[in-house]
Amino acid sequence: MQAPVSSLSAALFILMGMATLGFSDNLLALIVDDSSLWQFHLMRSAMVLVMLFCAAALGYGLIRPKRWGAVAARSFIQGIALLIYFGCVAIMPIGVVVAGFFTAPLFVAIIGRVFQGKRIGPLHALAIGLGFLGALLVIRPDTSSLDWVSFLPILGGFFYAVGAVATRAWCEGEGTFALSAGFFLALGIFGAVGAILLPADPAADFSLRGWMPMDGGVLFWLAVQSVGAVIGIACIFRGYQLGEASQVAVFEYSLLVFASGWAWFLWGQAIPPLGLFGMALIITSGALIAWRGGT
């Protein structure tokens, strides 16, 4: 039996998670030149897992899942999504990558309709459409220069949507610590494989390097990102446990607002008026979902 749905609580957890991740994701720029995608996932996952196990030992949660297979499958799927995400962040503007991931709520709605028989109401459809339109206004995609790499964030959005639906459908009753540990363990395994198999070539792209020498600066920023990841991912997982995936997923549009806001604060990246209007549409879409869902 599934837990009662609390749309307001789920939305707040999603917003807190996105605000934290918007900050930590912007910090990737500080280590791109001196590390690799695979090393990043391996080291960050190791740090996160140590923090989770220490917190579990102090009685704050349980690491052991109730259904190993379901947690493993869900972790594998969302691990693929995050591999694509961070690989794209290293070579694309973060707004473009986040906007591609904003296709996830569309995929969540399609999955719910096709495989779970859920109805997409007019207001819900309008909210999703407004959020997606807002994302397009923020990034203003140039259709004349698209190539296959440009569609990778959308592929990541698809895998993220599948994992989001699986969080509630497959992992009902699982603890946040168990889900978080499984997720980062999957990313750590992916990272270890890439770090071992790929060459340590400083001239190669971020996603095509293996294990690279690390200094204190890289380790420090990895630690900061690890703390941010623990807080952000845990909030998102909890949000999907509390609410219906097709409803709370729209609040993930807020990541564009937070990521762009932190980019402006940290790196001085200005937001044009059209982008501000797009963000207003994104916020409106979230408000519509919250109003429709109640508490």
Tab-separated table of N, CA, C and O in Angstrom, residues 178-247:
chain	number	residue	atom	x	y	z
A	178	ALA	N	18.840	4.565	2.195
A	178	ALA	CA	19.026	3.402	1.329
A	178	ALA	C	19.012	3.795	-0.141
A	178	ALA	O	19.838	3.337	-0.939
A	179	LEU	N	18.078	4.665	-0.510
A	179	LEU	CA	17.997	5.121	-1.896
A	179	LEU	C	19.220	5.950	-2.270
A	179	LEU	O	19.770	5.811	-3.370
A	180	SER	N	19.643	6.818	-1.375
A	180	SER	CA	20.801	7.664	-1.653
A	180	SER	C	22.067	6.827	-1.787
A	180	SER	O	22.874	7.039	-2.690
A	181	ALA	N	22.237	5.849	-0.881
A	181	ALA	CA	23.423	4.998	-0.934
A	181	ALA	C	23.450	4.178	-2.222
A	181	ALA	O	24.497	4.039	-2.870
A	182	GLY	N	22.311	3.628	-2.609
A	182	GLY	CA	22.255	2.854	-3.848
A	182	GLY	C	22.572	3.704	-5.061
A	182	GLY	O	23.305	3.279	-5.974
A	183	PHE	N	22.047	4.923	-5.087
A	183	PHE	CA	22.282	5.837	-6.199
A	183	PHE	C	23.758	6.181	-6.335
A	183	PHE	O	24.350	6.082	-7.421
A	184	PHE	N	24.397	6.570	-5.240
A	184	PHE	CA	25.800	6.965	-5.307
A	184	PHE	C	26.721	5.753	-5.493
A	184	PHE	O	27.800	5.888	-6.082
A	185	LEU	N	26.308	4.592	-5.012
A	185	LEU	CA	27.101	3.387	-5.271
A	185	LEU	C	27.120	3.083	-6.761
A	185	LEU	O	28.172	2.735	-7.327
A	186	ALA	N	25.972	3.215	-7.421
A	186	ALA	CA	25.910	2.995	-8.866
A	186	ALA	C	26.806	3.984	-9.604
A	186	ALA	O	27.570	3.609	-10.511
A	187	LEU	N	26.739	5.270	-9.225
A	187	LEU	CA	27.594	6.270	-9.854
A	187	LEU	C	29.066	5.981	-9.585
A	187	LEU	O	29.923	6.169	-10.463
A	188	GLY	N	29.377	5.521	-8.375
A	188	GLY	CA	30.757	5.191	-8.052
A	188	GLY	C	31.285	4.038	-8.883
A	188	GLY	O	32.443	4.048	-9.317
A	189	ILE	N	30.444	3.043	-9.117
A	189	ILE	CA	30.856	1.904	-9.953
A	189	ILE	C	31.095	2.362	-11.384
A	189	ILE	O	32.106	1.994	-12.018
A	190	PHE	N	30.171	3.174	-11.913
A	190	PHE	CA	30.379	3.735	-13.254
A	190	PHE	C	31.702	4.506	-13.311
A	190	PHE	O	32.479	4.388	-14.258
A	191	GLY	N	31.935	5.333	-12.287
A	191	GLY	CA	33.150	6.128	-12.261
A	191	GLY	C	34.405	5.286	-12.206
A	191	GLY	O	35.400	5.589	-12.879
A	192	ALA	N	34.390	4.212	-11.408
A	192	ALA	CA	35.561	3.342	-11.293
A	192	ALA	C	35.879	2.676	-12.624
A	192	ALA	O	37.052	2.582	-13.025
A	193	VAL	N	34.846	2.221	-13.314
A	193	VAL	CA	35.062	1.566	-14.617
A	193	VAL	C	35.701	2.543	-15.601
A	193	VAL	O	36.686	2.227	-16.280
A	194	GLY	N	35.151	3.753	-15.690
A	194	GLY	CA	35.704	4.738	-16.607
A	194	GLY	C	37.110	5.171	-16.235
A	194	GLY	O	37.970	5.342	-17.108
A	195	ALA	N	37.357	5.363	-14.932
A	195	ALA	CA	38.678	5.801	-14.478
A	195	ALA	C	39.748	4.765	-14.783
A	195	ALA	O	40.907	5.104	-15.049
A	196	ILE	N	39.379	3.489	-14.755
A	196	ILE	CA	40.337	2.413	-15.023
A	196	ILE	C	40.569	2.213	-16.513
A	196	ILE	O	41.707	2.044	-16.971
A	197	LEU	N	39.492	2.257	-17.290
A	197	LEU	CA	39.582	1.905	-18.705
A	197	LEU	C	40.091	3.046	-19.589
A	197	LEU	O	40.732	2.793	-20.610
A	198	LEU	N	39.809	4.290	-19.226
A	198	LEU	CA	40.182	5.416	-20.078
A	198	LEU	C	41.588	5.915	-19.742
A	198	LEU	O	42.040	5.804	-18.599
A	199	PRO	N	42.289	6.487	-20.705
A	199	PRO	CA	43.668	6.951	-20.467
A	199	PRO	C	43.711	8.236	-19.648
A	199	PRO	O	42.775	9.038	-19.686
A	200	ALA	N	44.796	8.424	-18.929
A	200	ALA	CA	45.012	9.650	-18.161
A	200	ALA	C	45.648	10.688	-19.075
A	200	ALA	O	46.846	10.965	-19.002
A	201	ASP	N	44.858	11.267	-19.946
A	201	ASP	CA	45.341	12.185	-20.972
A	201	ASP	C	44.821	13.593	-20.689
A	201	ASP	O	43.634	13.871	-20.905
A	202	PRO	N	45.676	14.525	-20.224
A	202	PRO	CA	45.207	15.887	-19.936
A	202	PRO	C	44.648	16.607	-21.155
A	202	PRO	O	43.843	17.535	-21.013
A	203	ALA	N	45.069	16.181	-22.361
A	203	ALA	CA	44.592	16.837	-23.577
A	203	ALA	C	43.216	16.351	-24.011
A	203	ALA	O	42.578	16.960	-24.871
A	204	ALA	N	42.749	15.256	-23.429
A	204	ALA	CA	41.448	14.697	-23.809
A	204	ALA	C	40.325	15.492	-23.157
A	204	ALA	O	40.538	16.266	-22.209
A	205	ASP	N	39.115	15.298	-23.666
A	205	ASP	CA	37.953	15.944	-23.083
A	205	ASP	C	37.686	15.412	-21.676
A	205	ASP	O	38.108	14.303	-21.314
A	206	PHE	N	36.952	16.177	-20.903
A	206	PHE	CA	36.620	15.831	-19.522
A	206	PHE	C	36.014	14.441	-19.410
A	206	PHE	O	36.332	13.682	-18.490
A	207	SER	N	35.135	14.070	-20.352
A	207	SER	CA	34.450	12.777	-20.286
A	207	SER	C	35.266	11.637	-20.890
A	207	SER	O	34.852	10.480	-20.790
A	208	LEU	N	36.427	11.935	-21.494
A	208	LEU	CA	37.234	10.904	-22.153
A	208	LEU	C	38.549	10.625	-21.432
A	208	LEU	O	39.373	9.859	-21.919
A	209	ARG	N	38.733	11.252	-20.273
A	209	ARG	CA	39.925	10.986	-19.475
A	209	ARG	C	39.638	9.911	-18.446
A	209	ARG	O	38.504	9.732	-18.018
A	210	GLY	N	40.712	9.248	-18.009
A	210	GLY	CA	40.596	8.298	-16.914
A	210	GLY	C	41.003	8.950	-15.603
A	210	GLY	O	40.611	10.068	-15.305
A	211	TRP	N	41.832	8.245	-14.824
A	211	TRP	CA	42.268	8.766	-13.532
A	211	TRP	C	43.334	9.840	-13.733
A	211	TRP	O	44.324	9.627	-14.405
A	212	MET	N	43.122	11.010	-13.110
A	212	MET	CA	44.035	12.136	-13.232
A	212	MET	C	44.635	12.464	-11.858
A	212	MET	O	43.989	12.256	-10.828
A	213	PRO	N	45.886	12.977	-11.824
A	213	PRO	CA	46.470	13.406	-10.540
A	213	PRO	C	45.616	14.496	-9.903
A	213	PRO	O	45.093	15.368	-10.596
A	214	MET	N	45.482	14.438	-8.583
A	214	MET	CA	44.638	15.400	-7.873
A	214	MET	C	45.463	16.201	-6.875
A	214	MET	O	46.345	15.660	-6.208
A	215	ASP	N	45.149	17.494	-6.764
A	215	ASP	CA	45.773	18.323	-5.736
A	215	ASP	C	44.739	18.660	-4.669
A	215	ASP	O	43.588	18.217	-4.721
A	216	GLY	N	45.151	19.449	-3.685
A	216	GLY	CA	44.259	19.780	-2.585
A	216	GLY	C	43.041	20.559	-3.020
A	216	GLY	O	41.954	20.399	-2.443
A	217	GLY	N	43.194	21.410	-4.060
A	217	GLY	CA	42.062	22.190	-4.530
A	217	GLY	C	40.961	21.334	-5.103
A	217	GLY	O	39.772	21.553	-4.825
A	218	VAL	N	41.328	20.345	-5.915
A	218	VAL	CA	40.336	19.441	-6.503
A	218	VAL	C	39.617	18.666	-5.409
A	218	VAL	O	38.387	18.525	-5.416
A	219	LEU	N	40.390	18.164	-4.422
A	219	LEU	CA	39.779	17.404	-3.332
A	219	LEU	C	38.825	18.272	-2.525
A	219	LEU	O	37.755	17.813	-2.108
A	220	PHE	N	39.190	19.525	-2.307
A	220	PHE	CA	38.322	20.419	-1.535
A	220	PHE	C	36.997	20.631	-2.245
A	220	PHE	O	35.924	20.515	-1.626
A	221	TRP	N	37.037	20.954	-3.535
A	221	TRP	CA	35.787	21.224	-4.256
A	221	TRP	C	34.969	19.959	-4.453
A	221	TRP	O	33.736	20.017	-4.490
A	222	LEU	N	35.619	18.816	-4.535
A	222	LEU	CA	34.885	17.555	-4.566
A	222	LEU	C	34.142	17.344	-3.253
A	222	LEU	O	32.997	16.881	-3.237
A	223	ALA	N	34.792	17.696	-2.143
A	223	ALA	CA	34.143	17.552	-0.834
A	223	ALA	C	32.938	18.476	-0.720
A	223	ALA	O	31.880	18.085	-0.218
A	224	VAL	N	33.079	19.719	-1.190
A	224	VAL	CA	31.960	20.658	-1.150
A	224	VAL	C	30.800	20.139	-1.991
A	224	VAL	O	29.632	20.181	-1.571
A	225	GLN	N	31.107	19.641	-3.177
A	225	GLN	CA	30.063	19.091	-4.033
A	225	GLN	C	29.422	17.856	-3.413
A	225	GLN	O	28.227	17.610	-3.588
A	226	SER	N	30.210	17.083	-2.693
A	226	SER	CA	29.674	15.883	-2.049
A	226	SER	C	28.638	16.237	-0.991
A	226	SER	O	27.574	15.616	-0.907
A	227	VAL	N	28.953	17.234	-0.177
A	227	VAL	CA	28.000	17.673	0.846
A	227	VAL	C	26.725	18.196	0.178
A	227	VAL	O	25.599	17.870	0.592
A	228	GLY	N	26.895	19.004	-0.866
A	228	GLY	CA	25.730	19.512	-1.581
A	228	GLY	C	24.902	18.404	-2.200
A	228	GLY	O	23.666	18.454	-2.207
A	229	ALA	N	25.590	17.388	-2.741
A	229	ALA	CA	24.878	16.275	-3.365
A	229	ALA	C	24.063	15.489	-2.342
A	229	ALA	O	22.921	15.095	-2.615
A	230	VAL	N	24.632	15.256	-1.169
A	230	VAL	CA	23.907	14.520	-0.127
A	230	VAL	C	22.622	15.242	0.242
A	230	VAL	O	21.540	14.645	0.305
A	231	ILE	N	22.730	16.535	0.472
A	231	ILE	CA	21.550	17.308	0.868
A	231	ILE	C	20.532	17.386	-0.266
A	231	ILE	O	19.343	17.139	-0.084
A	232	GLY	N	21.025	17.717	-1.468
A	232	GLY	CA	20.120	17.914	-2.597
A	232	GLY	C	19.421	16.645	-3.043
A	232	GLY	O	18.194	16.615	-3.192
A	233	ILE	N	20.185	15.583	-3.256
A	233	ILE	CA	19.591	14.326	-3.732
A	233	ILE	C	18.649	13.730	-2.700
A	233	ILE	O	17.579	13.207	-3.040
A	234	ALA	N	19.026	13.823	-1.428
A	234	ALA	CA	18.147	13.283	-0.383
A	234	ALA	C	16.803	14.016	-0.371
A	234	ALA	O	15.749	13.392	-0.218
A	235	CYS	N	16.833	15.333	-0.549
A	235	CYS	CA	15.583	16.102	-0.585
A	235	CYS	C	14.724	15.687	-1.784
A	235	CYS	O	13.499	15.543	-1.664
A	236	ILE	N	15.360	15.486	-2.933
A	236	ILE	CA	14.607	15.102	-4.127
A	236	ILE	C	14.000	13.711	-3.961
A	236	ILE	O	12.826	13.488	-4.283
A	237	PHE	N	14.781	12.773	-3.464
A	237	PHE	CA	14.263	11.423	-3.251
A	237	PHE	C	13.068	11.452	-2.306
A	237	PHE	O	12.052	10.783	-2.528
A	238	ARG	N	13.187	12.241	-1.245
A	238	ARG	CA	12.089	12.314	-0.284
A	238	ARG	C	10.856	12.937	-0.930
A	238	ARG	O	9.724	12.502	-0.669
A	239	GLY	N	11.072	13.929	-1.781
A	239	GLY	CA	9.950	14.551	-2.467
A	239	GLY	C	9.183	13.570	-3.326
A	239	GLY	O	7.948	13.553	-3.334
A	240	TYR	N	9.904	12.710	-4.046
A	240	TYR	CA	9.237	11.735	-4.904
A	240	TYR	C	8.550	10.634	-4.092
A	240	TYR	O	7.615	9.996	-4.571
A	241	GLN	N	9.022	10.408	-2.883
A	241	GLN	CA	8.340	9.436	-2.036
A	241	GLN	C	7.034	10.002	-1.480
A	241	GLN	O	6.069	9.265	-1.274
A	242	LEU	N	6.998	11.303	-1.245
A	242	LEU	CA	5.822	11.918	-0.628
A	242	LEU	C	4.722	12.249	-1.631
A	242	LEU	O	3.547	12.303	-1.269
A	243	GLY	N	5.081	12.496	-2.889
A	243	GLY	CA	4.095	12.925	-3.870
A	243	GLY	C	4.093	12.074	-5.114
A	243	GLY	O	5.000	11.264	-5.348
A	244	GLU	N	3.058	12.237	-5.921
A	244	GLU	CA	2.972	11.560	-7.205
A	244	GLU	C	4.035	12.140	-8.139
A	244	GLU	O	4.161	13.353	-8.289
A	245	ALA	N	4.782	11.258	-8.805
A	245	ALA	CA	5.876	11.705	-9.657
A	245	ALA	C	5.402	12.662	-10.737
A	245	ALA	O	6.064	13.648	-11.055
A	246	SER	N	4.215	12.397	-11.313
A	246	SER	CA	3.711	13.234	-12.395
A	246	SER	C	3.366	14.640	-11.921
A	246	SER	O	3.301	15.570	-12.726
A	247	GLN	N	3.168	14.829	-10.609
A	247	GLN	CA	2.849	16.147	-10.064
A	247	GLN	C	4.102	16.883	-9.588
A	247	GLN	O	4.355	18.023	-9.961
